[in-house]
Tab-separated table of C-alpha atoms in Angstrom:
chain	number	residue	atom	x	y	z
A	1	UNK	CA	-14.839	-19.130	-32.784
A	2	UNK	CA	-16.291	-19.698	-28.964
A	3	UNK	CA	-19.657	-21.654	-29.375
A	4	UNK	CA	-21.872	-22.337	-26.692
A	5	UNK	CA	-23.235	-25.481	-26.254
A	6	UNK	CA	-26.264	-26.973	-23.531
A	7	UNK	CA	-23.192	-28.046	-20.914
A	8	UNK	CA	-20.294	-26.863	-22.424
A	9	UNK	CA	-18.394	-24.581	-24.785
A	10	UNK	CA	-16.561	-25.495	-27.933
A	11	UNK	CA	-13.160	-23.107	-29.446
A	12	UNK	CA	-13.622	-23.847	-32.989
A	13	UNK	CA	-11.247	-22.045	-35.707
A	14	UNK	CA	-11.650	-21.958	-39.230
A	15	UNK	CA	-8.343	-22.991	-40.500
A	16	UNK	CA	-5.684	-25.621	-38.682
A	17	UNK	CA	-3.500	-22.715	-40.434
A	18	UNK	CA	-4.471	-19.548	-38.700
A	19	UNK	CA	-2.095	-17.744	-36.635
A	20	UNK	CA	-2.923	-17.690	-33.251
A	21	UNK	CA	0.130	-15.790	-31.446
A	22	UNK	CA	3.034	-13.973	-32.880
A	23	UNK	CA	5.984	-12.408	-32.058
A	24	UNK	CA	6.243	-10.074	-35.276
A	25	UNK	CA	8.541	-12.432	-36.820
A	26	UNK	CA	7.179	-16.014	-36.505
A	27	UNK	CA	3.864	-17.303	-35.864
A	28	UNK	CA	2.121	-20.432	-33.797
A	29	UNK	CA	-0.970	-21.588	-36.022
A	30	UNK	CA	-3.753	-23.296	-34.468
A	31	UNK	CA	-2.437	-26.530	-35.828
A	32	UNK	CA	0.826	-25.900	-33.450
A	33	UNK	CA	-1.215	-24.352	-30.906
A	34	UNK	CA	-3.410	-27.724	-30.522
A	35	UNK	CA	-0.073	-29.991	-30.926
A	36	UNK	CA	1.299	-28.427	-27.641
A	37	UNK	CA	-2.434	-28.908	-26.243
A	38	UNK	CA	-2.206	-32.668	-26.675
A	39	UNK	CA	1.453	-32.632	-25.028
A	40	UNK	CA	0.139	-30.706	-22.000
A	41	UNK	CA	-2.871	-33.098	-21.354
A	42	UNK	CA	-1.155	-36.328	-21.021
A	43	UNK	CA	1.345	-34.539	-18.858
A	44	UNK	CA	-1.528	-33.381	-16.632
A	45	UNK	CA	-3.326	-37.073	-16.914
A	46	UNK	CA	0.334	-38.538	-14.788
A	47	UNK	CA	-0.688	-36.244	-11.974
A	48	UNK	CA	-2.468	-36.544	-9.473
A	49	UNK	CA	-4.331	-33.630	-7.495
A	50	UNK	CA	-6.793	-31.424	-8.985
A	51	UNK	CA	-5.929	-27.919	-7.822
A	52	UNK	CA	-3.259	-26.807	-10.236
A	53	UNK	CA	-0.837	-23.287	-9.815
A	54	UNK	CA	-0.782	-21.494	-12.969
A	55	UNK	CA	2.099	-18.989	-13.700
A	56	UNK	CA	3.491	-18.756	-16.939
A	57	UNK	CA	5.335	-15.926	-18.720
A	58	UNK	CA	4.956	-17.059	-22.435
A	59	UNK	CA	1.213	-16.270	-23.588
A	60	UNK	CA	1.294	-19.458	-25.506
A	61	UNK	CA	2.373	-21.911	-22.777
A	62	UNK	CA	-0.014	-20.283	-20.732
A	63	UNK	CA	-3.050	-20.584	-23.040
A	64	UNK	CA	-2.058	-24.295	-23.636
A	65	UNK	CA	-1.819	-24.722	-19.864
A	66	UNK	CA	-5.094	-22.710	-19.388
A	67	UNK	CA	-7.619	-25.031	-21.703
A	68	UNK	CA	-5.786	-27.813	-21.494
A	69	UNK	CA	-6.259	-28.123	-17.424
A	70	UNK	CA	-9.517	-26.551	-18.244
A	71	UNK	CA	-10.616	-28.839	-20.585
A	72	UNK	CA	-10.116	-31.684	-17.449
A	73	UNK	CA	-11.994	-29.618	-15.450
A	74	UNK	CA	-9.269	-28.753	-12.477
A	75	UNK	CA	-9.279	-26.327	-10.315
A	76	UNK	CA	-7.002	-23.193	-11.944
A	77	UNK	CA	-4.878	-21.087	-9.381
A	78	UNK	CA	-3.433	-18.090	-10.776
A	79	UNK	CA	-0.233	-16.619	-9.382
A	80	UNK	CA	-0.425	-12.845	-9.328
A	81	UNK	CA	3.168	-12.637	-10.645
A	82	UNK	CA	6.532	-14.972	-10.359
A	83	UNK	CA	8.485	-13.671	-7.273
A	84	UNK	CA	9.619	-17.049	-5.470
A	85	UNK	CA	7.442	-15.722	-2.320
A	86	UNK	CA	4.564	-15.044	-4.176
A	87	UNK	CA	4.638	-18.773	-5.543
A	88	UNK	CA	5.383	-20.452	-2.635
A	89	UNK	CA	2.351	-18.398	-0.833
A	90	UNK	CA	-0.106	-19.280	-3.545
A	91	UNK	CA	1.635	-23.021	-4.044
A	92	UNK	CA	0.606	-23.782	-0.128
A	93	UNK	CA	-3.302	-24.110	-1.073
A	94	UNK	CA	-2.315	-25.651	-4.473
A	95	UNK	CA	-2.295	-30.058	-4.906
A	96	UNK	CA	1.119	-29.004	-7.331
A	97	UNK	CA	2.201	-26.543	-10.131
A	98	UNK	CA	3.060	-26.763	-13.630
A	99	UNK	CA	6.060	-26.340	-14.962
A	100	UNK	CA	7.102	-23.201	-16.966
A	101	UNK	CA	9.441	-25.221	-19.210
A	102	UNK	CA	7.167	-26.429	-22.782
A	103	UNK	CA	6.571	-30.054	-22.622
A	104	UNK	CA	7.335	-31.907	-26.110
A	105	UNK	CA	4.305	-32.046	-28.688
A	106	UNK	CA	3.905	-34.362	-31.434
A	107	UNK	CA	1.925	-33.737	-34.563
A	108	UNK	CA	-1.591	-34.739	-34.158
A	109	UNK	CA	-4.674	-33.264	-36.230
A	110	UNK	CA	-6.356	-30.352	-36.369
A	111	UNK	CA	-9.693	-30.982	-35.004
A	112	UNK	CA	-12.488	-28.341	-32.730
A	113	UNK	CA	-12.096	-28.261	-29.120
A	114	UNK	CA	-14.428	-28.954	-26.346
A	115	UNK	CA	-13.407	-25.733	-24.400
A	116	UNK	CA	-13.858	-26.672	-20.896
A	117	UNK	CA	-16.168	-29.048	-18.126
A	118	UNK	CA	-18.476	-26.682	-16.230
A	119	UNK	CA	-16.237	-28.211	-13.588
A	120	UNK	CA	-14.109	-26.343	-14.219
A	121	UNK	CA	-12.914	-22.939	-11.337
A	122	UNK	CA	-10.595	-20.547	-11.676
A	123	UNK	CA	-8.998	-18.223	-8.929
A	124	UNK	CA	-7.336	-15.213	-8.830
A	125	UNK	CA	-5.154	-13.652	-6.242
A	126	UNK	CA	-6.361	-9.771	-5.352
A	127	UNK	CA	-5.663	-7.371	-2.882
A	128	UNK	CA	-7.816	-4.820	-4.078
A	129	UNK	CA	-6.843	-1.506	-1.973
A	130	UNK	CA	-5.418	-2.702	1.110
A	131	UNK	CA	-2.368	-4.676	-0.561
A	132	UNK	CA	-3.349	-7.961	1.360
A	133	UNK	CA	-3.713	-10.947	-1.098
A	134	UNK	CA	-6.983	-12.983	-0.718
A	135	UNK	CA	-8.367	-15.932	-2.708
A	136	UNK	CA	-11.193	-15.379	-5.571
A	137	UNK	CA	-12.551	-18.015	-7.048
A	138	UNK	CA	-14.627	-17.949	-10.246
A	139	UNK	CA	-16.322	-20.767	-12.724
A	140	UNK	CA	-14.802	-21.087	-16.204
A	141	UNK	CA	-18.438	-20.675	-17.785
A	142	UNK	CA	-18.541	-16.943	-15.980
A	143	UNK	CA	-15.536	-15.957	-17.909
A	144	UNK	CA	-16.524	-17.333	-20.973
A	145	UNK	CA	-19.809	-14.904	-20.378
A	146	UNK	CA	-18.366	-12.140	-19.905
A	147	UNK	CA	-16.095	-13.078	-22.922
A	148	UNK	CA	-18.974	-13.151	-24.859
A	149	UNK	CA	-20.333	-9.758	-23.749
A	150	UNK	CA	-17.605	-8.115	-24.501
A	151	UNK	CA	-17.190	-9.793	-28.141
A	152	UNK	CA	-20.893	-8.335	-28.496
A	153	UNK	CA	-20.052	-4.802	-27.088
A	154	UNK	CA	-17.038	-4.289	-29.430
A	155	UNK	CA	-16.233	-7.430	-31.568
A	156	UNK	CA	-18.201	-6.343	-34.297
A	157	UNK	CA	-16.282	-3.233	-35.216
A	158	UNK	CA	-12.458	-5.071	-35.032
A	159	UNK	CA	-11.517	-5.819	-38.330
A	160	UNK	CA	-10.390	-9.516	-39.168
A	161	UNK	CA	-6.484	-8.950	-38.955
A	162	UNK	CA	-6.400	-6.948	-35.620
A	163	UNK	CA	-3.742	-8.197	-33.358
A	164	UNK	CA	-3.962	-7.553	-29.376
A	165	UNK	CA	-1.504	-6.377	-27.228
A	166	UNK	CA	-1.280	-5.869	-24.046
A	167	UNK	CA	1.091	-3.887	-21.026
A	168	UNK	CA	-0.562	-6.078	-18.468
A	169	UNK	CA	-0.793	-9.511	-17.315
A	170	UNK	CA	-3.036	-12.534	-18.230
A	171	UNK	CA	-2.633	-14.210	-14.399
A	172	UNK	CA	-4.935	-11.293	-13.428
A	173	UNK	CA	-8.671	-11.262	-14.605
A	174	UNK	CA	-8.711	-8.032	-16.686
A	175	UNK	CA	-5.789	-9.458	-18.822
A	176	UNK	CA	-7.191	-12.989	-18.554
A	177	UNK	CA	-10.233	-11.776	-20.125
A	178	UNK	CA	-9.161	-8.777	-23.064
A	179	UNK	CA	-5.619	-10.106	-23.382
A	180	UNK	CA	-5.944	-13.588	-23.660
A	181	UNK	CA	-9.393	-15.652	-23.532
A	182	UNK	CA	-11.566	-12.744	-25.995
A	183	UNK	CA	-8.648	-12.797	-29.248
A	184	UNK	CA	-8.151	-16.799	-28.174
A	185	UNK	CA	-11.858	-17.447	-28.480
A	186	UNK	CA	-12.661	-14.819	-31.639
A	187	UNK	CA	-10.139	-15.856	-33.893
A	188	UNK	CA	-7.641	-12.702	-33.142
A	189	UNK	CA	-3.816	-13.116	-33.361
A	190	UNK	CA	-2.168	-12.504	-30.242
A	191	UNK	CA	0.806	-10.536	-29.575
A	192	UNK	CA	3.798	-12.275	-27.322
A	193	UNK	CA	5.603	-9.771	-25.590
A	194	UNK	CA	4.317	-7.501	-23.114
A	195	UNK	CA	4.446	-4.292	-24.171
A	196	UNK	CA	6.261	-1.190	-21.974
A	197	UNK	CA	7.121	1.530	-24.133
A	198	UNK	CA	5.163	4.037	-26.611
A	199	UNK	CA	7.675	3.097	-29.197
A	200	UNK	CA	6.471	-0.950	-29.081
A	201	UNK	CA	3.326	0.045	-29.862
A	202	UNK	CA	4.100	2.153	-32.680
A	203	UNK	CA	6.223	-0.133	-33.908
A	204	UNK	CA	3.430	-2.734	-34.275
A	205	UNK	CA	0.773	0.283	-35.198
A	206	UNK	CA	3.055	0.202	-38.661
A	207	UNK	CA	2.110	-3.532	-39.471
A	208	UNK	CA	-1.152	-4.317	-37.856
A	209	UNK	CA	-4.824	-3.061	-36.941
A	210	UNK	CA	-4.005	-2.662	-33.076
A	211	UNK	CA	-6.087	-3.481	-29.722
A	212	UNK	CA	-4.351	-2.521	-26.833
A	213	UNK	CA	-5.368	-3.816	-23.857
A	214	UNK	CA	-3.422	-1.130	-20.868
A	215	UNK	CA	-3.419	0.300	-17.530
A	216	UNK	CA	-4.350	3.455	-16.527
A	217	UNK	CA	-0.537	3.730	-15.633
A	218	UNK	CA	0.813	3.390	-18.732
A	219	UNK	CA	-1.376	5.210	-20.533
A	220	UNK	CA	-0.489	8.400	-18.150
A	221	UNK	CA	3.111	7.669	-18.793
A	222	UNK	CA	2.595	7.443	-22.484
A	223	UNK	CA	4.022	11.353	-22.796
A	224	UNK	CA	4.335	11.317	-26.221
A	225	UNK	CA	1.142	10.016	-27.979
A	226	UNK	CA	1.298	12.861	-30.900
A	227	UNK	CA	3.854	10.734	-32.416
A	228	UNK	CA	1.481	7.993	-33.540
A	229	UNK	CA	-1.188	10.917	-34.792
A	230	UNK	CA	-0.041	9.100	-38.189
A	231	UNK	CA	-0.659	5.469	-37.481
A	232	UNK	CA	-4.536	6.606	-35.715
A	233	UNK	CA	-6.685	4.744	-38.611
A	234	UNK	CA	-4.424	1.307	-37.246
A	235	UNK	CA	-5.494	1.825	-33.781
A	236	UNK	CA	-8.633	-0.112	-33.413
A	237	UNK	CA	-9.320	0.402	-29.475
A	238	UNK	CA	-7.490	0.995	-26.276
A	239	UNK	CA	-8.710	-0.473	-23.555
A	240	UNK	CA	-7.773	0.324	-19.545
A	241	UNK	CA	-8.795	-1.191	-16.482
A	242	UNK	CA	-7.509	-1.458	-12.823
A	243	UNK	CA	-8.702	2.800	-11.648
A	244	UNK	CA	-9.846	5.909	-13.318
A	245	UNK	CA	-7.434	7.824	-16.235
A	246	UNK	CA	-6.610	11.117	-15.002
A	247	UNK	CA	-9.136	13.582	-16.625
A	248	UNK	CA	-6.213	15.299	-18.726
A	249	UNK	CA	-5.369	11.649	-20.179
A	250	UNK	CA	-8.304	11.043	-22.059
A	251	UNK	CA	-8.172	14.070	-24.400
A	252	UNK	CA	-4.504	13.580	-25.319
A	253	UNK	CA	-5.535	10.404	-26.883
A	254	UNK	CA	-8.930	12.124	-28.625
A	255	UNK	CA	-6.093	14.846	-30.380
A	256	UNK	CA	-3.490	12.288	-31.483
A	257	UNK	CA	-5.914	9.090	-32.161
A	258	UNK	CA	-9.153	10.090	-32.419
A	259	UNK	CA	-10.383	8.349	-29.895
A	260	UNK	CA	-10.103	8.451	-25.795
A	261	UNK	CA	-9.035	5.157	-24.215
A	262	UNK	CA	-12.110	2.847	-23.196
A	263	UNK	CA	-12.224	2.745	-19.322
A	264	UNK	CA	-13.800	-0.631	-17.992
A	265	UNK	CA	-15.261	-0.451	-14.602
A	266	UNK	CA	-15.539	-3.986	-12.039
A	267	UNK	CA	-13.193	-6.174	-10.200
A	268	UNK	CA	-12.571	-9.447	-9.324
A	269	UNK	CA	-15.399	-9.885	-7.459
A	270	UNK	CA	-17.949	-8.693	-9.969
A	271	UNK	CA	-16.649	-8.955	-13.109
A	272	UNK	CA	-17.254	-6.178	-15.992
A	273	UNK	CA	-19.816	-4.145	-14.475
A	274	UNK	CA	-19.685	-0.845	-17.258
A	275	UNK	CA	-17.348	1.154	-19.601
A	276	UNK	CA	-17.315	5.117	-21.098
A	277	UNK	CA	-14.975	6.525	-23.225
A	278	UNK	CA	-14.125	9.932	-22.879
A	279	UNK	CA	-14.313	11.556	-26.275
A	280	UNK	CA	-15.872	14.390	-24.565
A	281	UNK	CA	-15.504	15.575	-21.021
A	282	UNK	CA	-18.759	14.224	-19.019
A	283	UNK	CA	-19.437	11.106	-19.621
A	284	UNK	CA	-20.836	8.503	-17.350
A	285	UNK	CA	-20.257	4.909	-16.897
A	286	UNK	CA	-22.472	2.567	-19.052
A	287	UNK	CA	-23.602	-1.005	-17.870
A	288	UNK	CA	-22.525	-3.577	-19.712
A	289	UNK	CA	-25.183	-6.060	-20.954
A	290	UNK	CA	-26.673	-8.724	-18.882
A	291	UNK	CA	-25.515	-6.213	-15.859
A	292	UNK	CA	-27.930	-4.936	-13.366
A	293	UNK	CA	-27.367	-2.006	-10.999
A	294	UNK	CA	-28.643	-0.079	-8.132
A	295	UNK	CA	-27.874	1.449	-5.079
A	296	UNK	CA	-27.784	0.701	-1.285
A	297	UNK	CA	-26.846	2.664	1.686
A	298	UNK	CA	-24.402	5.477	1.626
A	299	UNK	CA	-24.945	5.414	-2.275
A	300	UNK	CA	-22.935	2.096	-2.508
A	301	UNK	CA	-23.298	0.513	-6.286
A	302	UNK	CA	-25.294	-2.748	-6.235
A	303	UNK	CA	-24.409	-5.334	-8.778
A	304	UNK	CA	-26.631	-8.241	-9.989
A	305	UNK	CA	-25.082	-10.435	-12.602
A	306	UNK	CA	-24.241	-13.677	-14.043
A	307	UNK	CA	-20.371	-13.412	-13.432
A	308	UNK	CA	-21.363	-13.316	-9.378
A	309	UNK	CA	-21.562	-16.614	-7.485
A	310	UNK	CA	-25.458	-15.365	-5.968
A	311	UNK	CA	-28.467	-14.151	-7.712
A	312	UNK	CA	-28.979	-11.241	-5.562
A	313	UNK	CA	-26.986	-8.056	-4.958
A	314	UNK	CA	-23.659	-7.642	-4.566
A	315	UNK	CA	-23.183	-4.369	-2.525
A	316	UNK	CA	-19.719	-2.678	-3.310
A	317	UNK	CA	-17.467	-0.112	-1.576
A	318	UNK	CA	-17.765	2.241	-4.540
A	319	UNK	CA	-20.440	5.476	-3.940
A	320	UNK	CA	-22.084	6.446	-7.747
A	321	UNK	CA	-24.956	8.918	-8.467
A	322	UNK	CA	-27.603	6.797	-10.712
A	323	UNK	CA	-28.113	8.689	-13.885
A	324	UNK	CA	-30.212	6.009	-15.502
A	325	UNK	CA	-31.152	2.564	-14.474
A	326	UNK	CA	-28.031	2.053	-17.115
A	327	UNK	CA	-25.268	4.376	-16.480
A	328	UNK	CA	-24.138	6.069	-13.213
A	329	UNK	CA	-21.191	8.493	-12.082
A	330	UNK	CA	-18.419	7.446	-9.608
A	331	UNK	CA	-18.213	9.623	-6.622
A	332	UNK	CA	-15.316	7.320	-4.690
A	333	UNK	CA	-14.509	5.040	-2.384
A	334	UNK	CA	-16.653	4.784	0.579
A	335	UNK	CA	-13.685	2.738	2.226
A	336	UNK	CA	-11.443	5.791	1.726
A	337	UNK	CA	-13.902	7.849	3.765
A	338	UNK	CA	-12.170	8.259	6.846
A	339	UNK	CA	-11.927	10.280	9.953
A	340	UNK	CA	-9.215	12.777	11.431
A	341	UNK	CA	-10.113	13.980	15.044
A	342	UNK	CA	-13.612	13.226	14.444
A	343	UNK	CA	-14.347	14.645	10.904
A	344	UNK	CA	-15.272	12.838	8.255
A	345	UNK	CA	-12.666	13.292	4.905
A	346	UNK	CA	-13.082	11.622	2.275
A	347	UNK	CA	-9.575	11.116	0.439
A	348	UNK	CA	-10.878	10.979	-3.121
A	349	UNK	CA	-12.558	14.601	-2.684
A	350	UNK	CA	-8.814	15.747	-1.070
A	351	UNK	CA	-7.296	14.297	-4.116
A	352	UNK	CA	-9.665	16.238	-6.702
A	353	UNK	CA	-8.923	19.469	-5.241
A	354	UNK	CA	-5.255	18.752	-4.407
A	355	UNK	CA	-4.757	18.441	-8.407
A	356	UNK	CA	-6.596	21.817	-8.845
A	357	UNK	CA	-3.009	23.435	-7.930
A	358	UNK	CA	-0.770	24.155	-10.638
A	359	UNK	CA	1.940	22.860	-8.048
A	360	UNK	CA	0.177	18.862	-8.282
A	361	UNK	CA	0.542	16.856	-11.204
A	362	UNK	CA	-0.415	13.735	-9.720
A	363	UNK	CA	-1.708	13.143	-6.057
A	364	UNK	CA	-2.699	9.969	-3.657
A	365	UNK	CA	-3.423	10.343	-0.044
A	366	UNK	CA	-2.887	7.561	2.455
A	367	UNK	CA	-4.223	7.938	6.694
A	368	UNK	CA	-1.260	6.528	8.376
A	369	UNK	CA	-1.640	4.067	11.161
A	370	UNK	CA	0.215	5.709	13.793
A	371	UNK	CA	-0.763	6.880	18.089
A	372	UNK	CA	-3.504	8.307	16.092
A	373	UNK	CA	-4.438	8.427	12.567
A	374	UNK	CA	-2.256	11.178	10.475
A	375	UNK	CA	-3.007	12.241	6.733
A	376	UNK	CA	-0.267	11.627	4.356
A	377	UNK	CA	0.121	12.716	0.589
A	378	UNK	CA	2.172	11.267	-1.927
A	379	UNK	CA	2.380	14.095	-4.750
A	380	UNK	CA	4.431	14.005	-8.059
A	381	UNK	CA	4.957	17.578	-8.741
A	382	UNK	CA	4.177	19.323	-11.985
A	383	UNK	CA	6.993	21.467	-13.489
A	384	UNK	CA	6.155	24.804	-11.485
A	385	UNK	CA	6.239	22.393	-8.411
A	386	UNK	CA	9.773	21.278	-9.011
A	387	UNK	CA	10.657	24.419	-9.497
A	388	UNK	CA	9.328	25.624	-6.214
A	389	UNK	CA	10.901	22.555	-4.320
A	390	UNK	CA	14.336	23.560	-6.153
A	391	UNK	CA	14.114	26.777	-5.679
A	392	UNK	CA	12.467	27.733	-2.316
A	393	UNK	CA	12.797	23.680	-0.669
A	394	UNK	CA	10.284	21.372	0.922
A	395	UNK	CA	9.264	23.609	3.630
A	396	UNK	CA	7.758	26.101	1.110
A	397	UNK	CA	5.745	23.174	-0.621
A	398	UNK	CA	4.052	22.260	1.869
A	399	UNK	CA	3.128	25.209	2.919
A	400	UNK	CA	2.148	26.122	-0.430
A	401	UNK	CA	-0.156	23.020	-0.937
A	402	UNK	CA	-1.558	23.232	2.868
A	403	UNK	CA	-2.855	26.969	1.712
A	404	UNK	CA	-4.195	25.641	-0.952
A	405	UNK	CA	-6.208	22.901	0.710
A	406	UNK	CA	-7.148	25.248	3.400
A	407	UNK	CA	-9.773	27.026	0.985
A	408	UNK	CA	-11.291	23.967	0.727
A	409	UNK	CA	-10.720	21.911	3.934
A	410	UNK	CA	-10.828	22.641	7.540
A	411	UNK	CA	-7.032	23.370	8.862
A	412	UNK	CA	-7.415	19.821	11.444
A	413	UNK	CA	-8.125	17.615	8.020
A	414	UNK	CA	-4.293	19.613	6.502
A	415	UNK	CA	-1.855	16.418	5.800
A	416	UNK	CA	0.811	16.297	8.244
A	417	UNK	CA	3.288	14.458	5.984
A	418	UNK	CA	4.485	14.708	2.537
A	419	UNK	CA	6.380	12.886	-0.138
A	420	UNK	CA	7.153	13.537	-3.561
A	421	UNK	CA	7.892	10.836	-5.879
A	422	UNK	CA	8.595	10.919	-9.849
A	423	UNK	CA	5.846	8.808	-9.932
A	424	UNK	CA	3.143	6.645	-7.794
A	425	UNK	CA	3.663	3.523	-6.902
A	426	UNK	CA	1.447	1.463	-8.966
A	427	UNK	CA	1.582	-2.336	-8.901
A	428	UNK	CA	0.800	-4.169	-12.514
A	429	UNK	CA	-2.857	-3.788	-12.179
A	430	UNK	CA	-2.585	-0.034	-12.267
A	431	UNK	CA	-3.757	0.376	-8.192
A	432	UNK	CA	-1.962	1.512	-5.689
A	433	UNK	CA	-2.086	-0.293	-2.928
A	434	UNK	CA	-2.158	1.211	0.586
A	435	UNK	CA	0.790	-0.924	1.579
A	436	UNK	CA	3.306	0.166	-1.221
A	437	UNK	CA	2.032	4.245	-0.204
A	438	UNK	CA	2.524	3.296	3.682
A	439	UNK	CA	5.984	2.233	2.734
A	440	UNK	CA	7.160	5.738	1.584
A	441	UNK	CA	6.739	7.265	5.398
A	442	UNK	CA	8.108	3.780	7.018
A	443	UNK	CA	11.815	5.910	7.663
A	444	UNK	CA	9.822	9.097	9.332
């Protein structure tokens, strides 16, 4: 269990026999867990340099790595993902990088562990919408917070043998923090493998009381979710970060589970700002504890919390109508308010009604940078759209969606280009970036 103390935190757990991780066949106990600990620390003492890359596939050697250079208080850089480019761009600004092979641990004893210095920073790699990776840089003790928070906001109901699993990363701060640091510091046991299929979860839904932690992605992709209607009393939460769940998504999960996915709200920046779970259609988005909001111009969200660097506002690119002085309702982006021959658009409003066609199953609209700006729209068709496209060819769609549009939007704001894709190009976080939808209309 995570327990605060005046300067520091301490990870204590109750038996040197728990399982920590598993792989549904074998187990690491926290007696193993801490062996590899003590291996990784005098590996890290021979070093010199405090800035340290992080990337590790296994979510044990990453954990180890992750307190153990925590617990010296370096500097933690996380690599967004393990593409040789992507290492050697985030290795530049690092002092060196540990190594993804496990070190050798001898037995030592069990014995509670001073969690981290306040020293201690870690950073993340984001490139929000725009698909350009920038440097964020947070203090261990901020995660830990919001760690705590969220143990508070939905710890209590987990039963004692829920396992967590996950479909996205731990190098990125939403896995970091429901993935890997909330079961690591609540006693939960850990699943190994990332999960990418409906029938991995099931298959773990018939031996444990399940948290998964998921992207808005997969949970769209997850087709068939009826088939675990009999395993719904073993599904503890779901949990999905990284953009909004298509409004269709939410019920599917109510009808086979009993429960719509939890939806967590922030970013790097900010941290957790609020949640809502869709078990009925209108919900808004609730703060979470020890979260402030308000709003500035334009109806940008203001955040004031302890997981931001300042103790005043933090004024965001996202537009919200206040409800309360605790929940709020997303309107969109105010960076994807743009302007075609002089008009404002804003693409999140062309979206909405785009999907209001029985033609659109799934829509995201990108301004090319050309001699001037051009609206684009990458659509995955529904299955009277295919038909259409089969049937009558491209031409037709288009013209068929620009009609549509046209009761809604002014004939100079029509897209001038169209793709259609099986599905959108999301990255691991479950965004798409503006780059990867650019990319589709590089050939034109």
């Amino acid at each position: 269990m995570l327990k605060q103390q005046s300067d520091s935190w301490q990870l204590v757990w109750p038996d040197a026999s728990q399982p920590v991780f598993t792989d549904g066949i074998t187990v690491v106990t926290a007696q193993q867990w801490q062996q590899q600990l003590q291996a990784v620390k005098r590996f890290i003492a021979m070093q010199s340099g405090d800035t340290v890359l992080l990337y590790q596939v296994d979510p044990v050697l990453f954990s180890v790595w992750f307190v153990a250079l925590s617990q010296l208080g370096k500097h933690i850089v996380l690599a967004p993902d393990g593409q040789p480019d992507t290492l050697q761009l985030a290795g530049a600004q690092c002092d060196w990088q540990a190594p993804q092979a496990a070190v050798r641990a001898d037995t030592v004893a069990y014995q509670p562990l001073l969690l981290l210095q306040n020293s201690c920073r870690v950073s993340f790699f984001t490139s929000g919408s725009t698909g350009q990776p920038k440097l964020v840089t947070k203090r261990l003790s901020q995660l830990l917070l919001e760690v705590q928070t969220l143990q508070q906001q939905f710890g209590m109901a987990l039963s004692g043998q829920t396992l967590f699993a996950a479909t996205v990363s731990f190098q990125h701060i939403y896995g970091l923090l429901f993935r890997m640091l909330w079961p690591l510091c609540y006693g939960h046991l850990q699943y190994r493998a990332q999960l990418s299929y409906l029938e991995q979860w099931q298959a773990l839904l018939q031996h444990y009381d399940v948290v998964l932690v998921a992207s808005p992605a997969h949970l769209a992709r997850f087709d068939d979710i009826a088939t675990l209607a009999p395993y719904a009393v073993r599904c503890q939460r779901i949990f999905s970060s990284g953009g909004p769940l298509n409004d269709a998504v939410p019920q599917r999960y109510v009808t086979a589970l009993q429960q719509a996915p939890t939806e967590v709200f922030g970013s790097t920046e900010t941290g957790g700002i609020a949640y809502r779970q869709r078990n009925t259609a209108d919900v808004g988005w609730q703060v979470f504890d020890g979260v402030s909001v308000g709003q500035g111009p334009e109806q940008a969200l203001q955040v004031s919390s302890a997981y931001l660097d300042s103790a005043g506002w933090f004024t965001t690119s996202d537009q919200v109508e206040l409800l309360t002085e605790r929940s709020f309702r997303l309107i969109g982006r105010l960076d994807r308010i743009v302007k075609i021959e002089e008009k404002r658009l804003s693409l999140p409003e062309l979206e909405q009604y785009c999907l209001n066609s029985v033609l659109v199953s799934q829509v995201a609209a990108v301004v090319l940078t050309t001699t001037k700006p051009q609206l684009a729209l990458v659509i995955v068709l529904s299955s009277q759209g295919e038909q259409l496209l089969n049937q009558q060819g491209k031409l037709v769609l288009n013209q068929q969606i620009k009609q549509h549009l046209l009761q809604r939007f002014e004939r100079v704001l029509l897209p001038r280009k169209f793709r259609y894709v099986a599905s959108l190009p999301y990255n691991q976080q479950g965004k798409l970036p503006r780059s990867e939808l650019e990319a589709l209309f590089e050939h034109d």
